[in-house]
Amino acid sequence: MKVMKFGGTSVGKPHRMHEVANLITKDNEDKIVVLSAVSGTTNSLVEIGNFLSANNKAEAKTKIDALEAQYRSFIKELVATPEALQKAEDVLKEHFEFLNIILRISYNEALNKDILAQGELLSTKLFSIYLGEKGIDHALLPALDFMSIDANDEPQVEAIREKIKTALAQHPGKKLFITQGYICRNAKGEVDNLKRGGSDYSASLIAAAIKASVCEIWTDISGMHNNDPRVVNKTIPIEQLSFDEAAELAYFGAKILHPASIWPAQQYNIPVKLLNTMEPEAKGTIIVEKAASVGVKAVAAKDSITAVNIRSSRMLLAYGFLRRVFEIFEKYRTPIDMITTSEVAVSVTIDNDASLTEIVRELESFSTVGVDKGQTIICIVGNEIAAHPDTLKKVFESLQNVDVRMVSYGGSAHNISLLVDSAQKTDVLKGLNSGLFGLN
Ligand code: ASP
Ligand code: MG
């Protein structure tokens, strides 16, 4: 059995949904198809939630009506027969009535999660109606019956496995299942989600739970590329990556894959393929246990990073200093990405600065603190690159005229990270594209 996940743009237009139906019926392998919401829908639902939380019901209503109008025209192109159209209209009625009822209830966080869940519920139900019209045998598998997170908001593959087994067993003989990405139930049994972009994570968790032969992530570009195509002129697709390499790239800026989606696949050793719905024949990228080769594979950039420099003469020859520093970040549940130290100072980077003021205040009780916002982490990824002294030399040769604020080298064998001011990101990515890959 395999898992195929289609992102928002892959189901974003009626004709794209038609194409998805072709792609999932190309081979005879049993499969679970995971769908995102139609592109733009989750953003609209977020806005609706924001208007409601600000008690702006009029704007929320306008937004709900606009979304409904959009879906009304969507279904007219999606299906052809009056029977299917009627079914699709019934689905819209159910979900938009729900949103309109919410308008009249007082807003709370749990209700907001219900609002956010509407996108994936709509896309899967409408797609199922289209499949039915085409006579493609399948079953709709409600993700809320099996996808769950624990009290720490963490999904547990074993728990999901048990529930998905039960859900699948209700459809003996079926070979094709359609389910929602992103949505789940939390420890209280309420509707919740795996955070924005979480459909990839759903796919990977399902693939791990059913021990799938492969987890295919279908998007609108042909796999991971060696550099950011929005910044540099020329990029090349990467045919094969190891889980470790892919995890670094996904975390440090390669937008194609949700970073959390690597671990379930890696833990249960399920190959992940990144494929393109617009160009289904393209090879894409396969992510497996072993790296294909030694050497630099790609660079990626992560913006909106804050660097915090913590300086204290007490650090000199002292132990326990770093623990005190880390405890403060831990207390405010703020992950640290990069760290560099000297004898009297330590610099760390964070991408979530929600608690920055409190963190700085506590650090200042025993050190002098400097904060630099607007930084970018440039991550250079490849198998065993840290073992090749040549890589570091080439990196710095490519970066003439760049002020490198921090360097992290040797933490893992397949990553070198640099911190630069975001204003220099373009120069750095372009410099590395020519210096490391010979591309312009
Ligand atoms: N629809 C959700 C989002 O836009 C989840 C996803 O598409 O991965 O974030
Ligand atoms: Mg996505």
Tab-separated table of C-alpha atoms and ligand atoms in Angstrom:
chain	number	residue	atom	x	y	z
A	1	MET	CA	0.000	0.000	0.000
A	2	LYS	CA	1.267	3.477	-0.750
A	3	VAL	CA	0.471	7.011	0.326
A	4	MET	CA	0.017	9.842	-2.184
A	5	LYS	CA	-0.374	13.379	-0.870
A	6	PHE	CA	-1.540	16.284	-3.026
A	7	GLY	CA	-0.966	19.872	-1.932
A	8	GLY	CA	-3.209	22.910	-2.232
A	9	THR	CA	-2.234	23.879	-5.792
A	10	SER	CA	-2.557	20.254	-6.937
A	11	VAL	CA	-6.248	20.376	-5.975
A	12	GLY	CA	-6.579	24.165	-6.426
A	13	LYS	CA	-8.662	24.141	-9.621
A	14	PRO	CA	-11.316	21.692	-10.829
A	15	HIS	CA	-9.107	20.568	-13.724
A	16	ARG	CA	-6.242	19.961	-11.310
A	17	MET	CA	-8.518	17.664	-9.278
A	18	HIS	CA	-9.311	15.831	-12.521
A	19	GLU	CA	-5.590	15.381	-13.046
A	20	VAL	CA	-5.189	14.021	-9.498
A	21	ALA	CA	-7.842	11.409	-10.318
A	22	ASN	CA	-5.716	10.333	-13.297
A	23	LEU	CA	-2.558	10.158	-11.230
A	24	ILE	CA	-4.073	7.994	-8.502
A	25	THR	CA	-5.520	5.494	-10.953
A	26	LYS	CA	-2.333	4.958	-12.964
A	27	ASP	CA	-1.202	1.838	-11.103
A	28	ASN	CA	-2.958	-0.949	-9.261
A	29	GLU	CA	-1.281	-0.596	-5.881
A	30	ASP	CA	-3.675	-0.026	-2.953
A	31	LYS	CA	-3.382	3.526	-1.743
A	32	ILE	CA	-4.342	6.176	0.752
A	33	VAL	CA	-4.628	9.578	-0.914
A	34	VAL	CA	-4.129	12.560	1.394
A	35	LEU	CA	-5.451	15.928	0.254
A	36	SER	CA	-4.742	19.481	1.376
A	37	ALA	CA	-7.381	22.164	1.228
A	38	VAL	CA	-7.892	23.941	-2.098
A	39	SER	CA	-5.101	26.560	-2.279
A	40	GLY	CA	-6.029	29.789	-0.522
A	41	THR	CA	-8.814	28.213	1.529
A	42	THR	CA	-6.871	27.751	4.765
A	43	ASN	CA	-5.643	31.351	4.510
A	44	SER	CA	-9.264	32.499	4.165
A	45	LEU	CA	-10.291	30.374	7.145
A	46	VAL	CA	-7.466	31.876	9.208
A	47	GLU	CA	-8.767	35.341	8.307
A	48	ILE	CA	-12.322	34.358	9.220
A	49	GLY	CA	-11.063	33.133	12.604
A	50	ASN	CA	-9.110	36.358	13.106
A	51	PHE	CA	-12.151	38.500	12.330
A	52	LEU	CA	-14.247	36.460	14.754
A	53	SER	CA	-11.661	36.651	17.517
A	54	ALA	CA	-11.693	40.447	17.036
A	55	ASN	CA	-15.499	40.244	17.225
A	56	ASN	CA	-15.753	41.618	13.692
A	57	LYS	CA	-18.679	39.490	12.545
A	58	ALA	CA	-19.503	41.614	9.505
A	59	GLU	CA	-16.057	41.081	7.940
A	60	ALA	CA	-16.137	37.399	8.860
A	61	LYS	CA	-19.492	37.053	7.125
A	62	THR	CA	-18.216	38.818	3.979
A	63	LYS	CA	-15.244	36.448	3.898
A	64	ILE	CA	-17.437	33.363	4.395
A	65	ASP	CA	-19.747	34.469	1.572
A	66	ALA	CA	-16.825	35.118	-0.768
A	67	LEU	CA	-15.431	31.661	-0.032
A	68	GLU	CA	-18.811	30.075	-0.621
A	69	ALA	CA	-19.177	31.859	-3.987
A	70	GLN	CA	-15.757	30.574	-4.981
A	71	TYR	CA	-16.757	26.977	-4.162
A	72	ARG	CA	-20.073	27.344	-5.969
A	73	SER	CA	-18.247	28.024	-9.230
A	74	PHE	CA	-15.606	25.395	-8.407
A	75	ILE	CA	-18.142	22.549	-8.252
A	76	LYS	CA	-19.756	23.571	-11.548
A	77	GLU	CA	-16.487	22.841	-13.318
A	78	LEU	CA	-15.615	19.870	-11.149
A	79	VAL	CA	-18.574	17.649	-11.940
A	80	ALA	CA	-20.798	17.249	-14.989
A	81	THR	CA	-23.930	15.302	-14.010
A	82	PRO	CA	-26.888	16.890	-12.165
A	83	GLU	CA	-26.717	14.123	-9.529
A	84	ALA	CA	-23.076	14.827	-8.722
A	85	LEU	CA	-23.701	18.573	-8.732
A	86	GLN	CA	-26.530	18.080	-6.259
A	87	LYS	CA	-24.255	16.064	-3.972
A	88	ALA	CA	-21.565	18.749	-4.188
A	89	GLU	CA	-24.128	21.442	-3.393
A	90	ASP	CA	-25.243	19.458	-0.361
A	91	VAL	CA	-21.647	19.309	0.856
A	92	LEU	CA	-21.243	23.083	0.446
A	93	LYS	CA	-24.533	23.626	2.227
A	94	GLU	CA	-23.426	21.523	5.193
A	95	HIS	CA	-20.048	23.224	5.613
A	96	PHE	CA	-21.103	26.802	4.919
A	97	GLU	CA	-24.102	26.439	7.207
A	98	PHE	CA	-21.641	25.358	9.860
A	99	LEU	CA	-19.507	28.457	9.302
A	100	ASN	CA	-22.600	30.647	9.447
A	101	ILE	CA	-23.703	29.041	12.708
A	102	ILE	CA	-20.270	29.725	14.176
A	103	LEU	CA	-20.857	33.395	13.427
A	104	ARG	CA	-23.570	33.342	16.032
A	105	ILE	CA	-21.604	31.518	18.723
A	106	SER	CA	-19.045	33.253	20.913
A	107	TYR	CA	-15.556	32.682	19.598
A	108	ASN	CA	-13.019	30.450	21.320
A	109	GLU	CA	-9.783	28.698	20.346
A	110	ALA	CA	-11.392	25.255	20.055
A	111	LEU	CA	-14.010	26.634	17.710
A	112	ASN	CA	-11.277	28.219	15.624
A	113	LYS	CA	-9.781	24.755	15.062
A	114	ASP	CA	-13.147	23.638	13.722
A	115	ILE	CA	-13.118	26.568	11.318
A	116	LEU	CA	-9.605	25.682	10.118
A	117	ALA	CA	-10.656	22.067	9.509
A	118	GLN	CA	-13.266	23.029	6.894
A	119	GLY	CA	-10.769	23.324	4.025
A	120	GLU	CA	-9.588	19.715	4.029
A	121	LEU	CA	-13.101	18.420	4.734
A	122	LEU	CA	-14.383	20.288	1.676
A	123	SER	CA	-11.570	19.280	-0.694
A	124	THR	CA	-11.800	15.569	0.156
A	125	LYS	CA	-15.592	15.389	0.039
A	126	LEU	CA	-15.765	17.219	-3.292
A	127	PHE	CA	-12.997	15.075	-4.731
A	128	SER	CA	-14.813	11.954	-3.565
A	129	ILE	CA	-17.965	13.090	-5.367
A	130	TYR	CA	-15.955	13.588	-8.549
A	131	LEU	CA	-14.426	10.101	-8.216
A	132	GLY	CA	-17.915	8.689	-7.677
A	133	GLU	CA	-19.152	10.409	-10.815
A	134	LYS	CA	-16.265	8.860	-12.740
A	135	GLY	CA	-17.103	5.437	-11.337
A	136	ILE	CA	-13.781	5.164	-9.509
A	137	ASP	CA	-14.325	2.850	-6.560
A	138	HIS	CA	-12.997	4.295	-3.296
A	139	ALA	CA	-13.826	5.078	0.324
A	140	LEU	CA	-13.553	8.328	2.242
A	141	LEU	CA	-11.534	7.758	5.406
A	142	PRO	CA	-12.190	10.526	7.967
A	143	ALA	CA	-8.819	11.677	9.350
A	144	LEU	CA	-10.588	12.672	12.572
A	145	ASP	CA	-11.175	8.936	13.183
A	146	PHE	CA	-7.473	8.104	13.318
A	147	MET	CA	-5.113	11.105	13.221
A	148	SER	CA	-4.339	12.209	16.749
A	149	ILE	CA	-1.931	14.225	18.849
A	150	ASP	CA	-1.135	13.657	22.511
A	151	ALA	CA	-1.239	16.114	25.410
A	152	ASN	CA	2.064	17.634	24.195
A	153	ASP	CA	0.583	18.135	20.709
A	154	GLU	CA	2.794	15.318	19.406
A	155	PRO	CA	1.446	12.650	17.072
A	156	GLN	CA	2.215	9.057	18.099
A	157	VAL	CA	2.603	6.649	15.190
A	158	GLU	CA	1.610	3.573	17.222
A	159	ALA	CA	-1.648	5.153	18.368
A	160	ILE	CA	-2.428	6.263	14.827
A	161	ARG	CA	-1.626	2.753	13.546
A	162	GLU	CA	-4.211	1.114	15.809
A	163	LYS	CA	-6.935	3.576	14.857
A	164	ILE	CA	-6.212	3.523	11.140
A	165	LYS	CA	-6.317	-0.281	11.152
A	166	THR	CA	-9.831	-0.130	12.592
A	167	ALA	CA	-10.866	2.542	10.089
A	168	LEU	CA	-9.530	0.545	7.114
A	169	ALA	CA	-11.152	-2.655	8.366
A	170	GLN	CA	-14.548	-1.019	7.941
A	171	HIS	CA	-14.060	-1.134	4.160
A	172	PRO	CA	-13.114	-4.698	3.237
A	173	GLY	CA	-12.062	-5.104	-0.380
A	174	LYS	CA	-11.519	-1.390	-1.005
A	175	LYS	CA	-8.236	-0.473	-2.672
A	176	LEU	CA	-8.421	3.306	-2.757
A	177	PHE	CA	-8.921	5.598	0.235
A	178	ILE	CA	-9.203	9.378	0.348
A	179	THR	CA	-8.427	11.254	3.548
A	180	GLN	CA	-7.736	14.740	4.881
A	181	GLY	CA	-4.284	16.085	5.580
A	182	TYR	CA	-3.621	18.589	8.372
A	183	ILE	CA	-6.597	17.839	10.635
A	184	CYS	CA	-6.516	15.631	13.705
A	185	ARG	CA	-7.936	15.196	17.184
A	186	ASN	CA	-6.098	16.383	20.268
A	187	ALA	CA	-5.809	14.640	23.629
A	188	LYS	CA	-9.163	16.112	24.661
A	189	GLY	CA	-10.811	14.610	21.592
A	190	GLU	CA	-11.399	18.020	20.037
A	191	VAL	CA	-10.769	18.844	16.390
A	192	ASP	CA	-7.227	20.178	16.041
A	193	ASN	CA	-4.523	20.369	13.389
A	194	LEU	CA	-0.864	19.651	12.689
A	195	LYS	CA	-0.068	23.349	12.079
A	196	ARG	CA	0.182	25.194	8.780
A	197	GLY	CA	1.558	23.097	5.960
A	198	GLY	CA	0.831	20.012	8.050
A	199	SER	CA	-0.647	17.843	5.312
A	200	ASP	CA	2.836	16.573	4.441
A	201	TYR	CA	3.182	15.573	8.068
A	202	SER	CA	-0.179	13.729	7.919
A	203	ALA	CA	1.008	11.825	4.847
A	204	SER	CA	4.264	10.813	6.458
A	205	LEU	CA	2.532	9.736	9.690
A	206	ILE	CA	0.018	7.650	7.739
A	207	ALA	CA	2.822	6.125	5.663
A	208	ALA	CA	4.682	5.196	8.866
A	209	ALA	CA	1.512	3.860	10.493
A	210	ILE	CA	0.587	1.562	7.614
A	211	LYS	CA	4.238	0.817	6.729
A	212	ALA	CA	3.619	2.081	3.199
A	213	SER	CA	5.857	1.096	0.297
A	214	VAL	CA	6.402	4.798	-0.424
A	215	CYS	CA	5.106	8.199	0.635
A	216	GLU	CA	4.647	10.363	-2.449
A	217	ILE	CA	4.347	14.103	-1.884
A	218	TRP	CA	2.888	15.726	-5.014
A	219	THR	CA	3.426	19.477	-5.290
A	220	ASP	CA	3.940	22.002	-8.061
A	221	ILE	CA	7.708	21.791	-8.463
A	222	SER	CA	9.843	18.873	-9.558
A	223	GLY	CA	11.527	17.894	-6.325
A	224	MET	CA	14.045	19.694	-4.142
A	225	HIS	CA	16.498	21.916	-5.928
A	226	ASN	CA	20.069	22.779	-5.070
A	227	ASN	CA	19.186	26.406	-4.354
A	228	ASP	CA	16.201	28.753	-4.056
A	229	PRO	CA	14.776	29.277	-7.572
A	230	ARG	CA	13.181	32.546	-6.425
A	231	VAL	CA	16.609	33.994	-5.697
A	232	VAL	CA	19.100	32.527	-8.177
A	233	ASN	CA	18.701	32.152	-11.943
A	234	LYS	CA	19.652	28.557	-12.351
A	235	THR	CA	18.920	25.611	-10.088
A	236	ILE	CA	19.165	21.879	-10.563
A	237	PRO	CA	16.841	19.227	-9.103
A	238	ILE	CA	18.351	16.803	-6.606
A	239	GLU	CA	17.649	13.168	-7.481
A	240	GLN	CA	18.353	11.564	-4.136
A	241	LEU	CA	18.775	12.767	-0.575
A	242	SER	CA	19.201	10.998	2.725
A	243	PHE	CA	16.615	11.619	5.458
A	244	ASP	CA	19.238	13.602	7.385
A	245	GLU	CA	20.022	15.833	4.437
A	246	ALA	CA	16.343	16.346	3.637
A	247	ALA	CA	15.529	17.181	7.261
A	248	GLU	CA	18.167	19.928	7.349
A	249	LEU	CA	16.965	21.350	4.033
A	250	ALA	CA	13.293	21.236	4.954
A	251	TYR	CA	13.951	22.879	8.287
A	252	PHE	CA	16.310	25.506	6.917
A	253	GLY	CA	14.078	26.940	4.277
A	254	ALA	CA	13.310	24.520	1.441
A	255	LYS	CA	9.591	25.253	1.326
A	256	ILE	CA	8.668	22.110	-0.589
A	257	LEU	CA	8.339	19.844	2.444
A	258	HIS	CA	7.091	20.400	6.006
A	259	PRO	CA	10.154	19.851	8.233
A	260	ALA	CA	8.374	17.591	10.741
A	261	SER	CA	7.350	15.211	7.977
A	262	ILE	CA	10.806	13.641	7.763
A	263	TRP	CA	10.935	11.896	11.147
A	264	PRO	CA	8.041	9.426	10.824
A	265	ALA	CA	9.284	8.293	7.416
A	266	GLN	CA	12.845	8.068	8.684
A	267	GLN	CA	11.930	6.187	11.833
A	268	TYR	CA	9.955	3.582	9.912
A	269	ASN	CA	12.248	3.720	6.888
A	270	ILE	CA	9.595	4.652	4.326
A	271	PRO	CA	11.019	6.230	1.162
A	272	VAL	CA	9.599	9.675	0.448
A	273	LYS	CA	9.251	10.919	-3.124
A	274	LEU	CA	8.752	14.560	-4.040
A	275	LEU	CA	6.866	14.735	-7.323
A	276	ASN	CA	5.241	17.360	-9.532
A	277	THR	CA	1.560	17.172	-10.544
A	278	MET	CA	2.219	19.620	-13.382
A	279	GLU	CA	5.019	17.431	-14.714
A	280	PRO	CA	4.263	13.892	-13.537
A	281	GLU	CA	6.999	12.292	-15.625
A	282	ALA	CA	9.771	14.352	-14.023
A	283	LYS	CA	11.991	12.296	-11.709
A	284	GLY	CA	11.607	14.534	-8.698
A	285	THR	CA	13.545	13.753	-5.527
A	286	ILE	CA	13.663	10.504	-3.614
A	287	ILE	CA	14.518	10.632	0.077
A	288	VAL	CA	15.885	7.418	1.549
A	289	GLU	CA	18.100	6.209	4.387
A	290	LYS	CA	21.388	6.459	2.529
A	291	ALA	CA	22.809	9.488	0.770
A	292	ALA	CA	23.521	8.971	-2.921
A	293	SER	CA	26.962	10.495	-2.818
A	294	VAL	CA	29.399	12.500	-0.776
A	295	GLY	CA	29.521	16.253	-1.266
A	296	VAL	CA	27.401	19.399	-1.243
A	297	LYS	CA	23.827	18.815	-2.430
A	298	ALA	CA	22.038	22.061	-1.759
A	299	VAL	CA	21.870	25.364	0.014
A	300	ALA	CA	18.780	26.824	1.653
A	301	ALA	CA	17.984	30.008	3.517
A	302	LYS	CA	15.773	30.676	6.501
A	303	ASP	CA	14.738	34.280	7.122
A	304	SER	CA	13.371	36.188	10.112
A	305	ILE	CA	16.031	34.890	12.444
A	306	THR	CA	17.031	36.720	15.623
A	307	ALA	CA	20.556	36.416	16.990
A	308	VAL	CA	21.046	36.770	20.738
A	309	ASN	CA	24.536	37.417	22.035
A	310	ILE	CA	25.105	36.675	25.728
A	311	ARG	CA	28.308	37.951	27.223
A	312	SER	CA	29.551	37.468	30.733
A	313	SER	CA	32.954	37.568	32.351
A	314	ARG	CA	31.573	34.961	34.732
A	315	MET	CA	31.582	32.522	31.846
A	316	LEU	CA	35.389	32.560	31.935
A	317	LEU	CA	36.565	29.180	33.249
A	318	ALA	CA	33.116	28.550	34.727
A	319	TYR	CA	30.906	25.550	34.245
A	320	GLY	CA	27.134	25.603	34.307
A	321	PHE	CA	26.927	28.874	32.403
A	322	LEU	CA	25.437	27.351	29.246
A	323	ARG	CA	22.951	25.396	31.332
A	324	ARG	CA	21.693	28.629	32.875
A	325	VAL	CA	21.355	30.156	29.427
A	326	PHE	CA	19.557	27.150	27.950
A	327	GLU	CA	17.197	26.851	30.894
A	328	ILE	CA	15.839	30.301	30.152
A	329	PHE	CA	15.130	29.422	26.520
A	330	GLU	CA	13.563	26.175	27.657
A	331	LYS	CA	11.381	27.955	30.188
A	332	TYR	CA	9.913	30.048	27.364
A	333	ARG	CA	9.651	27.051	25.023
A	334	THR	CA	11.860	28.760	22.480
A	335	PRO	CA	13.997	26.436	20.342
A	336	ILE	CA	17.559	27.435	19.550
A	337	ASP	CA	18.848	26.767	16.033
A	338	MET	CA	22.495	27.830	15.870
A	339	ILE	CA	25.020	28.237	18.658
A	340	THR	CA	28.548	29.594	18.681
A	341	THR	CA	30.649	30.177	21.738
A	342	SER	CA	33.830	31.901	22.782
A	343	GLU	CA	35.410	31.908	26.209
A	344	VAL	CA	33.322	34.854	27.410
A	345	ALA	CA	30.307	34.898	25.171
A	346	VAL	CA	27.762	32.724	23.452
A	347	SER	CA	25.586	33.585	20.467
A	348	VAL	CA	22.417	31.691	19.689
A	349	THR	CA	19.730	32.120	17.062
A	350	ILE	CA	15.992	31.711	17.419
A	351	ASP	CA	13.211	31.993	14.857
A	352	ASN	CA	10.373	32.386	17.323
A	353	ASP	CA	10.823	35.681	19.143
A	354	ALA	CA	7.424	35.716	20.867
A	355	SER	CA	9.081	35.599	24.308
A	356	LEU	CA	12.206	37.553	23.406
A	357	THR	CA	11.572	40.375	25.880
A	358	GLU	CA	11.187	37.984	28.819
A	359	ILE	CA	14.188	35.903	27.725
A	360	VAL	CA	16.421	38.977	27.454
A	361	ARG	CA	15.254	40.279	30.814
A	362	GLU	CA	16.185	37.017	32.529
A	363	LEU	CA	19.515	36.704	30.711
A	364	GLU	CA	20.391	40.252	31.763
A	365	SER	CA	20.291	39.221	35.393
A	366	PHE	CA	23.702	37.621	34.883
A	367	SER	CA	25.044	38.836	31.514
A	368	THR	CA	25.138	41.563	28.906
A	369	VAL	CA	22.779	40.803	26.067
A	370	GLY	CA	22.789	42.003	22.467
A	371	VAL	CA	19.956	41.294	20.020
A	372	ASP	CA	20.158	41.397	16.193
A	373	LYS	CA	16.929	40.928	14.300
A	374	GLY	CA	16.545	40.520	10.522
A	375	GLN	CA	19.106	37.745	10.177
A	376	THR	CA	19.142	34.818	7.761
A	377	ILE	CA	20.548	31.351	8.287
A	378	ILE	CA	22.217	29.966	5.198
A	379	CYS	CA	22.427	26.233	5.413
A	380	ILE	CA	24.786	24.215	3.222
A	381	VAL	CA	23.793	20.563	3.130
A	382	GLY	CA	25.472	17.461	1.803
A	383	ASN	CA	26.678	14.083	2.877
A	384	GLU	CA	29.976	14.137	4.795
A	385	ILE	CA	30.693	17.718	3.787
A	386	ALA	CA	32.137	18.555	7.150
A	387	ALA	CA	34.707	15.803	6.608
A	388	HIS	CA	35.977	17.563	3.486
A	389	PRO	CA	38.207	20.484	4.400
A	390	ASP	CA	37.770	21.716	0.871
A	391	THR	CA	34.087	22.561	1.392
A	392	LEU	CA	34.704	25.247	3.998
A	393	LYS	CA	37.419	26.786	1.832
A	394	LYS	CA	35.078	26.886	-1.168
A	395	VAL	CA	32.265	28.333	0.922
A	396	PHE	CA	34.377	31.239	2.114
A	397	GLU	CA	35.900	31.801	-1.310
A	398	SER	CA	32.341	32.177	-2.638
A	399	LEU	CA	31.506	34.792	-0.045
A	400	GLN	CA	33.688	37.767	-0.839
A	401	ASN	CA	32.323	40.984	0.692
A	402	VAL	CA	29.861	39.243	3.002
A	403	ASP	CA	29.863	39.843	6.751
A	404	VAL	CA	29.324	36.430	8.267
A	405	ARG	CA	27.845	36.915	11.734
A	406	MET	CA	28.043	33.270	12.922
A	407	VAL	CA	29.370	29.970	11.550
A	408	SER	CA	28.319	26.547	12.692
A	409	TYR	CA	30.526	23.735	11.463
A	410	GLY	CA	30.989	20.195	12.724
A	411	GLY	CA	27.688	19.850	14.591
A	412	SER	CA	26.689	17.259	12.065
A	413	ALA	CA	28.650	15.765	9.197
A	414	HIS	CA	26.191	17.026	6.633
A	415	ASN	CA	25.586	20.643	7.504
A	416	ILE	CA	27.416	23.947	7.578
A	417	SER	CA	25.336	26.930	8.687
A	418	LEU	CA	26.132	30.603	8.347
A	419	LEU	CA	24.278	33.537	9.802
A	420	VAL	CA	24.205	36.719	7.737
A	421	ASP	CA	22.177	39.897	7.673
A	422	SER	CA	19.060	39.268	5.554
A	423	ALA	CA	20.072	42.141	3.262
A	424	GLN	CA	22.968	39.945	2.114
A	425	LYS	CA	20.990	36.775	1.492
A	426	THR	CA	20.716	37.188	-2.277
A	427	ASP	CA	24.461	37.802	-2.626
A	428	VAL	CA	25.247	34.777	-0.480
A	429	LEU	CA	22.915	32.384	-2.332
A	430	LYS	CA	24.205	33.620	-5.690
A	431	GLY	CA	27.827	33.396	-4.558
A	432	LEU	CA	27.349	29.835	-3.310
A	433	ASN	CA	25.478	28.849	-6.476
A	434	SER	CA	28.501	29.688	-8.579
A	435	GLY	CA	31.194	28.762	-6.043
A	436	LEU	CA	29.787	25.369	-5.032
A	437	PHE	CA	27.709	24.307	-8.040
A	438	GLY	CA	29.198	26.270	-10.950
A	439	LEU	CA	25.759	27.738	-11.692
A	440	ASN	CA	24.835	31.389	-12.135
B	1	ASP	N1	-4.284	23.405	4.317
B	1	ASP	C1	-3.262	23.520	5.324
B	1	ASP	C2	-2.444	24.775	5.104
B	1	ASP	O1	-2.671	25.484	4.146
B	1	ASP	C3	-2.392	22.317	5.407
B	1	ASP	C4	-1.581	22.013	4.164
B	1	ASP	O2	-1.985	22.405	3.080
B	1	ASP	O3	-0.549	21.356	4.275
B	1	ASP	O4	-1.608	25.065	5.902
B	2	MG	MG	2.685	22.362	1.728
